[in-house]
Short mmCIF file of C-alpha atoms in Angstrom, two decimals:
data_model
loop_
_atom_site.label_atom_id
_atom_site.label_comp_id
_atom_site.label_asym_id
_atom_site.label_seq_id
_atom_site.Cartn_x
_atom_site.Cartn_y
_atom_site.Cartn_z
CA UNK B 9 12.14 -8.33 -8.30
CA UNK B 10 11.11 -8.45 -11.94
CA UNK B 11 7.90 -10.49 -11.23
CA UNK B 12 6.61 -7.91 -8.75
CA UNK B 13 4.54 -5.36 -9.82
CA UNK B 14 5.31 -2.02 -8.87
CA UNK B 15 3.65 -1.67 -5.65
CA UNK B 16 5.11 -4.99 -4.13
CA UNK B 17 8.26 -4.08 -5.14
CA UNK B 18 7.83 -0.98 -2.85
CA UNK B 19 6.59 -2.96 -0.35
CA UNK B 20 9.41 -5.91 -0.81
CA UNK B 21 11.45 -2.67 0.03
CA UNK B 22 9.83 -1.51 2.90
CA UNK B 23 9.72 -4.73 4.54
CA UNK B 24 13.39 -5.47 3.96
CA UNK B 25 14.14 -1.61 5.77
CA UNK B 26 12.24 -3.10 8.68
CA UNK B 27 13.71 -6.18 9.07
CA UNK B 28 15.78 -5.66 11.86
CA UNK B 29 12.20 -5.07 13.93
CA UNK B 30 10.59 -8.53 14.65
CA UNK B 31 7.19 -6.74 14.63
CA UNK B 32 5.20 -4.81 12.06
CA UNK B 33 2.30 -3.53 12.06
CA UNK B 34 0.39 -2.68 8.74
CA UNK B 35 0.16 0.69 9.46
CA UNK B 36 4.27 1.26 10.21
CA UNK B 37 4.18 -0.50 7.11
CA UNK B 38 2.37 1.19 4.76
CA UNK B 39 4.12 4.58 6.59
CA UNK B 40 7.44 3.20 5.12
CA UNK B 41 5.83 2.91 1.91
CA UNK B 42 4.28 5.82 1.05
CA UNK B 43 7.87 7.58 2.29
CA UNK B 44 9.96 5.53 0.31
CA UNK B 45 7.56 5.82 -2.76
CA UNK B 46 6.65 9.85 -1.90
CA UNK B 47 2.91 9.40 -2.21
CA UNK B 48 0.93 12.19 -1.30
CA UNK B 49 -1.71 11.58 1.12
CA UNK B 50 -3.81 8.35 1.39
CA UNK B 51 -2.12 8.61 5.14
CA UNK B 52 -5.12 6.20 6.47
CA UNK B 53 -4.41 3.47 3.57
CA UNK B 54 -3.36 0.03 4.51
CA UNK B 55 -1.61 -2.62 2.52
CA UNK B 56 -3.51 -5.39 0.06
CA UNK B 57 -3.08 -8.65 1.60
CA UNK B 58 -2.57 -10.25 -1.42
CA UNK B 59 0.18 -7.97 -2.37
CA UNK B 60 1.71 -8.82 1.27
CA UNK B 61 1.61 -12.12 0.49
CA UNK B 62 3.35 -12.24 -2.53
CA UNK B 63 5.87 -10.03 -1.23
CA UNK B 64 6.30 -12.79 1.98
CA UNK B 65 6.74 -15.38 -0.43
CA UNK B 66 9.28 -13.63 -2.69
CA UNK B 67 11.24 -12.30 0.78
CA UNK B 68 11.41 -16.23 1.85
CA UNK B 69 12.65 -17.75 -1.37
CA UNK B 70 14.84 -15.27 -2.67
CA UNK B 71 16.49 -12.71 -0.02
CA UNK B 72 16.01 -15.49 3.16
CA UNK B 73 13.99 -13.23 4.73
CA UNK B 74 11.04 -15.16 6.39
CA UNK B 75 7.87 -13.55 8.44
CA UNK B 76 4.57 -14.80 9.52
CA UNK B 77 1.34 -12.67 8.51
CA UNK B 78 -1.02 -12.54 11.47
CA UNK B 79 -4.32 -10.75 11.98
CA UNK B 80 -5.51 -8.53 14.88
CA UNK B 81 -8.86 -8.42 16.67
CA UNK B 82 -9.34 -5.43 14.37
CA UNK B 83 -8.28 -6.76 10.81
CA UNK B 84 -5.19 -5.34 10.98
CA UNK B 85 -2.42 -7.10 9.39
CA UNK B 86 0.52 -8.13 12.01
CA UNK B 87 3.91 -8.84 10.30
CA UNK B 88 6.65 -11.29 12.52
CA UNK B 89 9.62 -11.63 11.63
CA UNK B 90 10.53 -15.53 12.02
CA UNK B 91 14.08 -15.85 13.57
CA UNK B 92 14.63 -19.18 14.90
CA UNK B 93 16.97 -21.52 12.28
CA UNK B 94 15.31 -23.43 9.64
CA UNK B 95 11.89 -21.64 10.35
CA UNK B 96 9.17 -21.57 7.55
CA UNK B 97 7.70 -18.17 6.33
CA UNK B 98 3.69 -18.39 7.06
CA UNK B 99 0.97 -16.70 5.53
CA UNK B 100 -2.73 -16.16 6.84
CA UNK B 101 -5.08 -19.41 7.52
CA UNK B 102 -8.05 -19.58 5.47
CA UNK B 103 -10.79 -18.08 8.16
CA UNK B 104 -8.46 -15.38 8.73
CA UNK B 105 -7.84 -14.50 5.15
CA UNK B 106 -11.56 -14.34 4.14
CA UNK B 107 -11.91 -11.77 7.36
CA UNK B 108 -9.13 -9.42 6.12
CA UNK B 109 -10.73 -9.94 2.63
CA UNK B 110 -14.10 -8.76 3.62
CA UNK B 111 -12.66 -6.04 5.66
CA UNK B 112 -10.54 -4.78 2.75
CA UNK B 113 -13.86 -4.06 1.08
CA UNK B 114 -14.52 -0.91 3.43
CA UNK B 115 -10.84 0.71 3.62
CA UNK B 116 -8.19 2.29 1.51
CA UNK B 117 -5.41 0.39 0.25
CA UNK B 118 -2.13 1.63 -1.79
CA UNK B 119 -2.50 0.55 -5.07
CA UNK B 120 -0.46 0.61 -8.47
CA UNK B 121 -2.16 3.70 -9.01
CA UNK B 122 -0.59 5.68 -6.29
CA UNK B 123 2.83 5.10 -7.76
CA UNK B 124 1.65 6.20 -11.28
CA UNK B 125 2.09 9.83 -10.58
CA UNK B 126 6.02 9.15 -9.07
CA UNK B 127 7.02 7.37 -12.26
CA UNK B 128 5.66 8.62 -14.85
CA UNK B 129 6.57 12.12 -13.89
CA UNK B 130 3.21 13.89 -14.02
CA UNK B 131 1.57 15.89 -12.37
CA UNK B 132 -0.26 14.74 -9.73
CA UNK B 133 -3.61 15.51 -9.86
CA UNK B 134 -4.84 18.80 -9.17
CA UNK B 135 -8.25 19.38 -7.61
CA UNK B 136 -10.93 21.85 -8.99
CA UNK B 137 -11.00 25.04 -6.30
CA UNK B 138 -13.00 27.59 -8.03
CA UNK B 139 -15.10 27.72 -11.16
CA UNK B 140 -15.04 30.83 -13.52
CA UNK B 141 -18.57 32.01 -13.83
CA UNK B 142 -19.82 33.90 -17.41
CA UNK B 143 -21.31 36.85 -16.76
CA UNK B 144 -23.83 37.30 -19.89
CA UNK B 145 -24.64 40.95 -18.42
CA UNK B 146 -21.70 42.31 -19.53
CA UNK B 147 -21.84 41.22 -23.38
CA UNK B 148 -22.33 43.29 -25.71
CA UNK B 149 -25.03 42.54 -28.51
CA UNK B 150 -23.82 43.43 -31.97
#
């Protein structure tokens, strides 16, 4: 997995946890994700497609783990898992890849970014609650 960035190697994960299932849906997906990888929140966010494919291809070639990428009436991402012998992994045909792709523009998706706080360490980030007001009534001139 060294040529996966950080998020497809999550999902690489995921997708091998689910493998005995021969369907996935995006959102169980992206569920098993954010659990394995303890992101906080984001609980509406889907998965790239261009991260899923990569993923699909690196499952086929290296762990013999083939699936088929489908799309829904809705844009969501359908995941197969292929089981008959010598079957070929698929990925989405070119009508339904520009769909997703134009869909992608209007939803959440986990990113690198979401992993950032898990290994680095840090904090995650905290949001602002209350601000501190001066009161300039109660100086005192000197």
């Amino acid at each position: 997995m060294t040529d996966l960035t950080p998020i497809q190697k999550e999902i690489a994960i995921a997708l091998e946890q689910l493998k005995e299932k021969s369907l996935i849906t995006e959102a169980v997906l992206a569920k098993k994700v954010r659990e394995n990888a303890k992101i906080q929140g984001k609980n509406k966010a889907g998965i790239c497609l261009k991260d899923l494919e990569v993923c699909i291809e690196y499952l086929a070639e290296n762990n013999q783990l083939p699936f088929a990428l489908h799309l829904n009436s809705a844009n969501d991402i359908l995941i197969k898992r292929v089981v008959s012998d010598g079957a070929e992994w698929k990925l989405l045909e070119s009508d339904a890849k520009k769909r997703r792709n134009s869909s992608e523009k209007s939803i959440s998706v986990l990113t690198n970014g979401d992993l950032r706080g898990k290994n680095t360490g840090g904090k995650a980030a905290k949001k602002r609650t209350d601000r501190k007001k001066l009161n300039y009534r109660d100086f005192e001139e000197e």
